[in-house]
CSV table of C-alpha atoms and ligand atoms in Angstrom, one decimal:
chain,number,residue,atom,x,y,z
A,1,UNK,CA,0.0,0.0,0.0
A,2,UNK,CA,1.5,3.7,-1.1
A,3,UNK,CA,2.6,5.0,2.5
A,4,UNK,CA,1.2,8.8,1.5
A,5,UNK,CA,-1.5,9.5,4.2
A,6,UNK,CA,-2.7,12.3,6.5
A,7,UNK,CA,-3.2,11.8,9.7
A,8,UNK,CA,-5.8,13.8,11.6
A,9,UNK,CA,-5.7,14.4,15.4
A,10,UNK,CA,-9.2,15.5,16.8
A,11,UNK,CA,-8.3,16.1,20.1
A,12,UNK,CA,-5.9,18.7,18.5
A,13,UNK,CA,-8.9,20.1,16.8
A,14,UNK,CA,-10.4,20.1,20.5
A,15,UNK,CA,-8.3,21.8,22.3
A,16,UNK,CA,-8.2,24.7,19.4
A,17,UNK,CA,-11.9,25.7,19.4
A,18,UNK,CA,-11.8,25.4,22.9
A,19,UNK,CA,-9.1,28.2,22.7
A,20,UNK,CA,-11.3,30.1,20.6
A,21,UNK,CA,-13.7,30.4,23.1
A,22,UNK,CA,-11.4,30.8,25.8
A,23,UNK,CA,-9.7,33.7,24.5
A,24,UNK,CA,-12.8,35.4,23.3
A,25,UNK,CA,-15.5,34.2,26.0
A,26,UNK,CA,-17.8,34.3,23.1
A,27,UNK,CA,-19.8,31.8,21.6
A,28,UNK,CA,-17.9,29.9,18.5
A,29,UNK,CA,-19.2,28.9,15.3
A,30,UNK,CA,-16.6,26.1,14.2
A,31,UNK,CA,-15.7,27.2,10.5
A,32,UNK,CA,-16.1,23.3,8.9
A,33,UNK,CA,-16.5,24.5,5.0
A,34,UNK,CA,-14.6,22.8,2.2
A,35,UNK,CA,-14.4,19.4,3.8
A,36,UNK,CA,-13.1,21.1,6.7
A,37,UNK,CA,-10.6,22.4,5.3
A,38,UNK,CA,-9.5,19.1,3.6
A,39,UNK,CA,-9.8,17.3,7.2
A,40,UNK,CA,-13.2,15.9,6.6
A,41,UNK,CA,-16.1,17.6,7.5
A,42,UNK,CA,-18.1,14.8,9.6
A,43,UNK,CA,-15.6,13.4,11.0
A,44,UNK,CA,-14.4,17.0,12.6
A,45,UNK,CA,-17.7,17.6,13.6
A,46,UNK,CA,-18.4,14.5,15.4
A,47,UNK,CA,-15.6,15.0,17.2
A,48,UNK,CA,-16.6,18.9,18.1
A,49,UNK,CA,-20.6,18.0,18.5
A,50,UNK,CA,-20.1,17.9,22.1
A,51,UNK,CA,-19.0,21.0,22.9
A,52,UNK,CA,-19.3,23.1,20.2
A,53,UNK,CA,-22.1,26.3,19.7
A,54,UNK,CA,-22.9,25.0,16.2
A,55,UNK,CA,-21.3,24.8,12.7
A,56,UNK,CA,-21.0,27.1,9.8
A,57,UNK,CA,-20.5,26.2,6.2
A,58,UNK,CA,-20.4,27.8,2.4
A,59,UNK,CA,-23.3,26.3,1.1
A,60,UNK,CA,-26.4,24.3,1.8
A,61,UNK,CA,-24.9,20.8,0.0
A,62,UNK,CA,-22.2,20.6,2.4
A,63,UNK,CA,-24.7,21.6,5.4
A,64,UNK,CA,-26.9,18.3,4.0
A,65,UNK,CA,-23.9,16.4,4.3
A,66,UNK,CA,-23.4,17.1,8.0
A,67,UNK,CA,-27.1,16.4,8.7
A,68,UNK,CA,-26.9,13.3,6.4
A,69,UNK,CA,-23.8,12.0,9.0
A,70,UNK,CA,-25.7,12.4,12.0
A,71,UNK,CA,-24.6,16.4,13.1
A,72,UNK,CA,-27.4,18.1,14.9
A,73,UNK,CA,-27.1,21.5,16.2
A,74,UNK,CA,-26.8,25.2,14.6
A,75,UNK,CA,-25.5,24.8,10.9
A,76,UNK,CA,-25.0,28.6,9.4
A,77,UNK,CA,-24.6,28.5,5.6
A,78,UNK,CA,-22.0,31.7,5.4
A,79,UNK,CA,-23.5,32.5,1.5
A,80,UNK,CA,-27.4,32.1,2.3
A,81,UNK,CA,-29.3,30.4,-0.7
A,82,UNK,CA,-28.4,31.2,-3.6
A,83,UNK,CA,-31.4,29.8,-5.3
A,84,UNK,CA,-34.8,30.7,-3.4
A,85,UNK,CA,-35.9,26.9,-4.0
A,86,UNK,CA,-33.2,26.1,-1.0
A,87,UNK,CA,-35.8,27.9,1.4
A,88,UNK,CA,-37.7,24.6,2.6
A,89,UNK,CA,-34.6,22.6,3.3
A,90,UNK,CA,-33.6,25.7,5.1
A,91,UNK,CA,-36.3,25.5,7.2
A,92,UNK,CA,-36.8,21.5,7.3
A,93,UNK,CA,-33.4,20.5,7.8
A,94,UNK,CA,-33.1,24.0,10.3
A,95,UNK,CA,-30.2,25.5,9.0
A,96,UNK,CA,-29.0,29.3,9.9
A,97,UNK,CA,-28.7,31.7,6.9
A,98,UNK,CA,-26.7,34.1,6.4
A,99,UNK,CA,-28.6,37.0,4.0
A,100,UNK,CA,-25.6,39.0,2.1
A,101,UNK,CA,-27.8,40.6,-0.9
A,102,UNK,CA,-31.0,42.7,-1.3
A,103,UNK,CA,-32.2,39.8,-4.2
A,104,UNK,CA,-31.7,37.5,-1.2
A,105,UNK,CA,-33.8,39.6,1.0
A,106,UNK,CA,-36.5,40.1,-1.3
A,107,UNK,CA,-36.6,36.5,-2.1
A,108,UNK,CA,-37.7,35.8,1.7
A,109,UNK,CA,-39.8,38.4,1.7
A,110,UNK,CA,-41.8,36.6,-1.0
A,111,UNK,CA,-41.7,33.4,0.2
A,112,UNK,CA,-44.0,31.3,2.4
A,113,UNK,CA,-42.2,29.3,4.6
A,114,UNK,CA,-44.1,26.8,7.1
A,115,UNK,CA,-42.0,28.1,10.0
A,116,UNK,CA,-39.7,31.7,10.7
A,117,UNK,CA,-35.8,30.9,10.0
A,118,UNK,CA,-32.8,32.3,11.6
A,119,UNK,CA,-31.0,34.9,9.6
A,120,UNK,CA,-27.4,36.4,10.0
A,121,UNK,CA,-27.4,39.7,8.4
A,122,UNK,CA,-24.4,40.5,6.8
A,123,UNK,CA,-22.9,44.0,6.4
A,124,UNK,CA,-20.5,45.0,3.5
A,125,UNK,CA,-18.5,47.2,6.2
A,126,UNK,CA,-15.7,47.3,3.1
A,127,UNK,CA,-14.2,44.8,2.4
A,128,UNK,CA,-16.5,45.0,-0.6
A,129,UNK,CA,-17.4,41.3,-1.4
A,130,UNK,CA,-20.7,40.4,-0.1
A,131,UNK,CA,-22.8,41.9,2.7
A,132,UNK,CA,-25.5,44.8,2.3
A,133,UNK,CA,-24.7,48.3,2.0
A,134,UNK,CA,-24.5,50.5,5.4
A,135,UNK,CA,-27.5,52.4,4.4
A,136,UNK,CA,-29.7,49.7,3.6
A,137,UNK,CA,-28.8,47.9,6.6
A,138,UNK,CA,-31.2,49.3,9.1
A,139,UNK,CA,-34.5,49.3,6.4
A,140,UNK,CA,-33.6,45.4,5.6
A,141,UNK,CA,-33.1,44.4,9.2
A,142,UNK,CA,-37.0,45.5,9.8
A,143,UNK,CA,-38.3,44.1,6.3
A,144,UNK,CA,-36.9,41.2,7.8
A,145,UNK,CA,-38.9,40.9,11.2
A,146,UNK,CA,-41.8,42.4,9.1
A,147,UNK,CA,-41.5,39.7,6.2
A,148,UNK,CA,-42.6,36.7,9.2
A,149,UNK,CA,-40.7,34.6,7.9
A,150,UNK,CA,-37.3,35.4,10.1
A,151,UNK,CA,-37.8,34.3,14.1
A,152,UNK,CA,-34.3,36.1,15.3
A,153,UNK,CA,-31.7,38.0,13.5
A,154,UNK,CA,-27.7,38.5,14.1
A,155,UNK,CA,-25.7,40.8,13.3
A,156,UNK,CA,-22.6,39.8,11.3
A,157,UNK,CA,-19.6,41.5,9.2
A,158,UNK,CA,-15.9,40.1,8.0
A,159,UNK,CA,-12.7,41.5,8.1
A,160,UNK,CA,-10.4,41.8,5.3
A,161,UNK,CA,-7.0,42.7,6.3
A,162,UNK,CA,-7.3,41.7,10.0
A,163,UNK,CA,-4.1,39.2,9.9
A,164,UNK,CA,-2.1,42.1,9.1
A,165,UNK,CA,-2.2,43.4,13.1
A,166,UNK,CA,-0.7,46.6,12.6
A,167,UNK,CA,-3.4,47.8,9.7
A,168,UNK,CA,-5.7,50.2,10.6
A,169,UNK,CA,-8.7,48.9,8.5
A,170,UNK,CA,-10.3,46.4,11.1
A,171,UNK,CA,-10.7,49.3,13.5
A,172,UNK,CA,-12.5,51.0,10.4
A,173,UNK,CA,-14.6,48.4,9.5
A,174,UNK,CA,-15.7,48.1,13.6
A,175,UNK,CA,-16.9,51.6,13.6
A,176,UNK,CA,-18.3,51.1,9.8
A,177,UNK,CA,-20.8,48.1,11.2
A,178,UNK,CA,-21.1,50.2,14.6
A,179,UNK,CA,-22.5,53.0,13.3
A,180,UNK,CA,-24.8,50.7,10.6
A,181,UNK,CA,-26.6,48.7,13.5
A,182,UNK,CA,-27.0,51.4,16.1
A,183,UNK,CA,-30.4,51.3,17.9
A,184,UNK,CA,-30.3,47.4,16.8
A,185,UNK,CA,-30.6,45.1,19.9
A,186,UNK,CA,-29.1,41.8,18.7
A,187,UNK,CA,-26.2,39.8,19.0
A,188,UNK,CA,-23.7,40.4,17.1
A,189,UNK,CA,-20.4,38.4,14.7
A,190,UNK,CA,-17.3,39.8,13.4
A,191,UNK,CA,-14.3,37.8,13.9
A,192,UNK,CA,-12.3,35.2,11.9
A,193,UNK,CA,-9.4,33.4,13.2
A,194,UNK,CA,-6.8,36.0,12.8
A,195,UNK,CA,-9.6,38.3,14.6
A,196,UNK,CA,-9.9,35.7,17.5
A,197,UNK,CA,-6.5,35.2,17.8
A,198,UNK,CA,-5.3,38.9,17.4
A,199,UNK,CA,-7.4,41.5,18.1
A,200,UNK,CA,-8.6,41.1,21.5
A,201,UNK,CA,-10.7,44.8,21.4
A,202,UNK,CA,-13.4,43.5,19.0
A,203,UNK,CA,-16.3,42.4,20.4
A,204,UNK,CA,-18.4,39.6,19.4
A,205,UNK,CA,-21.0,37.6,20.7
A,206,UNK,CA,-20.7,35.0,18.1
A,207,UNK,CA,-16.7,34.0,16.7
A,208,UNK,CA,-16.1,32.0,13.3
A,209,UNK,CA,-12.7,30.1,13.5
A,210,UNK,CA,-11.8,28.6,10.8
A,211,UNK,CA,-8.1,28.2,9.9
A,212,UNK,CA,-7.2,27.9,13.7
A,213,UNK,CA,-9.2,25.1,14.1
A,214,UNK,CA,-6.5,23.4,12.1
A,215,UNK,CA,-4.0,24.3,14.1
A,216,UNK,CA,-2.5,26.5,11.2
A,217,UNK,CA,-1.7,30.5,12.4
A,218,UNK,CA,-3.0,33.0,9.9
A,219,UNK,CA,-0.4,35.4,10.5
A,220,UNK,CA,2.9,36.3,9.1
A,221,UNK,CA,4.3,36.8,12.0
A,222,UNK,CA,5.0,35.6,15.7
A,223,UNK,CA,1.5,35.9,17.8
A,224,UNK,CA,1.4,34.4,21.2
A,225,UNK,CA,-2.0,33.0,21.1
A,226,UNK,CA,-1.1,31.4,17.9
A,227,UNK,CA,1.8,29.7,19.5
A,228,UNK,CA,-0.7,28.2,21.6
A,229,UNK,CA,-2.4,25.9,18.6
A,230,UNK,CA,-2.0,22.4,18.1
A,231,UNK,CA,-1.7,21.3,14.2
A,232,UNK,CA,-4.3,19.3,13.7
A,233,UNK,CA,-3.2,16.9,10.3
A,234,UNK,CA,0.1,15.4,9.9
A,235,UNK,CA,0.8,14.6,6.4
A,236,UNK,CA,3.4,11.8,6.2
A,237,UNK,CA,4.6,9.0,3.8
A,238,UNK,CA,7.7,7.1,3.3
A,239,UNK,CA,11.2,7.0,1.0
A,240,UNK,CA,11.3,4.8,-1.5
A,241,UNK,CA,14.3,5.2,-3.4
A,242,UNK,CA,17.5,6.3,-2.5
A,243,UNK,CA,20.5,7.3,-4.4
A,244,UNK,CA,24.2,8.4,-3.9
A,245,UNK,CA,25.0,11.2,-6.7
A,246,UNK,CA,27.9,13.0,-7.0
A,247,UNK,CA,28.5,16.7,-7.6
A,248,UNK,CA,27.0,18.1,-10.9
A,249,UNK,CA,23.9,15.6,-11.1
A,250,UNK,CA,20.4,16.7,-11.8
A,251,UNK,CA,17.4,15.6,-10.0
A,252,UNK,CA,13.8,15.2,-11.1
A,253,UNK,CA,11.8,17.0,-13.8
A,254,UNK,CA,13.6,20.4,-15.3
A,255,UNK,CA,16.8,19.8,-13.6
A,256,UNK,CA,16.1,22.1,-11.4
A,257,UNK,CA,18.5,21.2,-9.0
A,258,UNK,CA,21.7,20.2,-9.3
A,259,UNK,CA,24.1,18.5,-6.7
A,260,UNK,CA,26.7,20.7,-5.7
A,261,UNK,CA,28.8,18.2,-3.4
A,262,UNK,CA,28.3,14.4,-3.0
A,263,UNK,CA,24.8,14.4,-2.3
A,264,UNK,CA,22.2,11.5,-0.8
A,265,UNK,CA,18.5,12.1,-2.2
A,266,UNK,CA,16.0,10.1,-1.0
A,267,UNK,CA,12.7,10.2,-3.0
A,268,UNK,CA,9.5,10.0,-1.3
A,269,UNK,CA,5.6,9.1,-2.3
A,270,UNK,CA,4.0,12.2,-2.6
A,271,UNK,CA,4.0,14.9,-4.9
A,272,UNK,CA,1.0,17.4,-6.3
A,273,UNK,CA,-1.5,15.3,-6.9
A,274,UNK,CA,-1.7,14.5,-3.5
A,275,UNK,CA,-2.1,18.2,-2.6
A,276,UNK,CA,1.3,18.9,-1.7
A,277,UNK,CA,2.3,22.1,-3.6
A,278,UNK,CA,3.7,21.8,-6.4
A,279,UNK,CA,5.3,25.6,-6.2
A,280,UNK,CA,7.4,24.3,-3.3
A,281,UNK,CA,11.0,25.4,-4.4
A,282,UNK,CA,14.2,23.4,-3.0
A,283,UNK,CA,14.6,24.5,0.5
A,284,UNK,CA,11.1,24.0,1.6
A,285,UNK,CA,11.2,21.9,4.9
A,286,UNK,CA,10.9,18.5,5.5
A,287,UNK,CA,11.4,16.4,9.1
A,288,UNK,CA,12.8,12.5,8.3
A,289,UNK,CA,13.6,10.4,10.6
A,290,UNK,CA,12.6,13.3,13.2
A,291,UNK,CA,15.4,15.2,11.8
A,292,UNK,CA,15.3,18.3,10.0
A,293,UNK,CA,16.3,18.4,6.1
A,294,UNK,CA,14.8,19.6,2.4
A,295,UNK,CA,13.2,19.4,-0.6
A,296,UNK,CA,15.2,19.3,-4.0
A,297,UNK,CA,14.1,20.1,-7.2
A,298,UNK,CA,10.7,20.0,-8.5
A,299,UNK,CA,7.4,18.0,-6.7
A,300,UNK,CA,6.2,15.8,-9.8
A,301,UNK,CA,3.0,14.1,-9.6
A,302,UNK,CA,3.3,11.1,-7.4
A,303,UNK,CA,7.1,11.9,-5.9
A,304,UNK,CA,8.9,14.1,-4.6
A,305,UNK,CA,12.7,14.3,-3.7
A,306,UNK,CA,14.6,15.3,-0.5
A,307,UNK,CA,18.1,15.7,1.2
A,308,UNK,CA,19.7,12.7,3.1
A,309,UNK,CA,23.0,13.9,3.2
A,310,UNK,CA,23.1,15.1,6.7
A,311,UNK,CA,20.5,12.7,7.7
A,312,UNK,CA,22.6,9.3,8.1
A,313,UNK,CA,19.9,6.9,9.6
A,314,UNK,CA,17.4,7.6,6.9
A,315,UNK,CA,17.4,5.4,4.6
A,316,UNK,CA,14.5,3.0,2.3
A,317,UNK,CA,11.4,3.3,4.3
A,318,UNK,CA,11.7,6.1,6.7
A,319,UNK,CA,9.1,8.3,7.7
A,320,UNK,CA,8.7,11.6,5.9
A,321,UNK,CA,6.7,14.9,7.5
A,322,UNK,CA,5.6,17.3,5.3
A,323,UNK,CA,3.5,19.1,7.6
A,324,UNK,CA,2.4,18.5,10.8
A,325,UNK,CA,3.6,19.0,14.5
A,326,UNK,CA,7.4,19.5,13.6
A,327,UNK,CA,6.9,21.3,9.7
A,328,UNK,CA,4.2,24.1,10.2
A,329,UNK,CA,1.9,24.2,7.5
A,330,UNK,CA,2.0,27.6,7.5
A,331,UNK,CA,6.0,27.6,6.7
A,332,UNK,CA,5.2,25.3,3.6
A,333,UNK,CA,2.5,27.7,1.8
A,334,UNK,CA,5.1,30.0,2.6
A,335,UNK,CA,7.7,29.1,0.9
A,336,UNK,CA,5.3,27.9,-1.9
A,337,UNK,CA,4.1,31.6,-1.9
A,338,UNK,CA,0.7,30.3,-0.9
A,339,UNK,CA,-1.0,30.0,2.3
A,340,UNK,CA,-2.1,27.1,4.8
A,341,UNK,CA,-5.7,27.0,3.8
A,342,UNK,CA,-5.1,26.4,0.4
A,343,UNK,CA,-2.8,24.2,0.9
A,344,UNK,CA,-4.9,22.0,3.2
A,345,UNK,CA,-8.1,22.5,1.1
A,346,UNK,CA,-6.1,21.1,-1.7
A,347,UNK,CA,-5.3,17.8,-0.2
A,348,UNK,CA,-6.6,14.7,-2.2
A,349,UNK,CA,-5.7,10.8,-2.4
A,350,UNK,CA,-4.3,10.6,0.3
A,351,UNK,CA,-6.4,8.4,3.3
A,352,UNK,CA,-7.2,9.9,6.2
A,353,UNK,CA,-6.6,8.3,9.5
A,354,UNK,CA,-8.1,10.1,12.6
A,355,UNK,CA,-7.3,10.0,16.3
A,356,UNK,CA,-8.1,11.2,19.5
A,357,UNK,CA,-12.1,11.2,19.2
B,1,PLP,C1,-14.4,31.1,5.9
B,1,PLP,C2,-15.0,32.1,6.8
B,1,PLP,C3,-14.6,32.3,8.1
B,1,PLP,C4,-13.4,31.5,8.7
B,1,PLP,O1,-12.3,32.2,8.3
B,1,PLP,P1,-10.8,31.8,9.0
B,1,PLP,O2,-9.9,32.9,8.5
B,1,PLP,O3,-10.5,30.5,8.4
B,1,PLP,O4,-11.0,31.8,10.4
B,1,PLP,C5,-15.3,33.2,8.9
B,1,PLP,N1,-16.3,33.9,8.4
B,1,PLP,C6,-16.7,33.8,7.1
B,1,PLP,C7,-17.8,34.6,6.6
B,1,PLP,C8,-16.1,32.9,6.3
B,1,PLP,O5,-16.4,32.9,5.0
């Protein structure tokens, strides 16, 4: 069997939303879109059900999913509908909707729905994707409760730049959403992970981790509560060829990298279409055998190659980390001029093996 696999800790996962609620002493949506984040939506979830506030998602298929593996509880779907057909599941399977758009708005308004649904009204406060303009906000929070089919409403906004801790547009976008709901008594959302994890000032009643979860920082730089996450998936395999080159040789596809000194290079079962990236240049870190080393030349396909030379016990059928508790997957998308979620949404192929539930 190909010895590529990621292993995924839940009680790492655990112990991070935990922190998001410790650190806020708010209420936490767990952020479980995109297959959570590549690490498998219902199997994160069962492993959060217990203690977690409820669940939020992109869309209503992956909210089916959860409900279809047994996840009860709060499910927000962070784009609404985005056909007004999805209304009755809303309301039969219970989900939470986010409205972000006046079509979306006036599509509840016209419909009849056999009970009231729970709506999180989303705010444009400028980061200009989605959310409703600040002066419509107050007129489509009231055609809301006046449409009859919306039982309770919160108050919700996202922050663009707020992993960049030293940028004054968070504070900007506060006062933006402050000033659009005053006179409004409901609860209120704002933060993402690098707003739970860095900027302690911003109130919320409800928080949406999602990269933390994973035990991957957001940030670009050292944060303390940061340091405090646990990386939740591990992704390992094995070498499975080793060779002995001397100085001048090229490895892999391109020749991109050639041997300047006797050189061991030990290739291992993984490459791009397992996810890793294939941008990763020579250099990017590696742990084998527990010891640090590095990739050289390009990540093909299936393989990938890395440096033995100062790793002496390493040899046919050692252990490779890619990322995990030792290699941060945050310093991989970084040296692949990426970032951690994308490269943990784009894990495939590989198995999953979970522990810790
Ligand atoms: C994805 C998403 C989140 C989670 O963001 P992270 O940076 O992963 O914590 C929170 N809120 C909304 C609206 C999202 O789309």
């Amino acid at each position: 069997m190909r010895p590529a696999r990621a292993l995924i800790d839940l009680q790492a996962l655990r112990h991070n939303y935990q922190l998001a609620r410790e650190v806020t002493g708010a209420k936490a949506l767990a952020v479980i879109k995109a297959d959570a984040y590549g690490h498998g939506a219902v199997r994160c979830a069962e492993a959060l059900q217990d203690m977690a506030d409820g669940f939020a998602v992109a869309c209503i298929e992956e909210a089916l999913e959860l409900r279809a593996g047994g996840i009860r509880g709060p499910i927000l779907l962070l784009e609404g509908f985005f056909e007004a057909d999805e209304l009755p599941l809303i309301v039969e399977h219970d989900f939470w909707c986010v409205v972000h758009s006046l079509w979306q708005l006036e599509a509840l308004e016209k419909a009849s729905l056999s009970q009231p649904i729970t709506v999180w009204l989303k705010l444009d406060s400028g980061m200009h994707r989605v959310g409703l303009h600040p002066a419509d906000y107050q007129a489509a929070y009231r055609r809301l409760l006046a449409s009859g089919n919306v039982a309770k409403i919160v108050l919700m906004s996202h922050f663009a730049r707020a992993d960049e801790l030293h940028d004054p547009s968070s504070t900007e976008q506060l006062a933006i959403f402050d000033k659009a709901r005053q006179g409004l008594v409901a609860q209120i959302s704002l933060r993402n992970s690098p707003a739970v994890l860095g900027w302690p000032q911003i109130p919320s009643d409800w928080v949406r981790p999602g990269i933390m979860l994973y035990g991957a920082t957001p940030f670009d730089e050292p944060n303390a509560v940061a340091s405090r996450l646990q990386p939740v998936m591990t992704l390992e395999s094995k070498i499975i060829s080793v060779r002995e080159l001397p100085a001048g040789e090229p490895v892999g596809y391109g020749a991109r990298f050639v041997t300047t000194q006797p050189t061991r290079v030990g290739v291992v079962a993984m490459g791009y279409a397992d996810g890793y990236p294939r941008q990763a240049p020579t250099g990017t870190p590696v742990l084998v055998e527990g010891q640090r080393s590095q990739l050289v030349g390009r990540v093909s396909m299936d393989m990938l190659a890395v440096d033995l030379t100062h790793v002496p016990q390493a040899g046919l059928g050692s252990t490779v980390e890619l990322w995990g508790k030792h290699i941060l997957a945050s310093d991989v998308a970084k040296a692949a001029d990426t970032i951690p979620y994308q490269i943990f949404c784009n894990l495939r192929r590989v198995p999953r093996l979970y522990s810790g539930a």
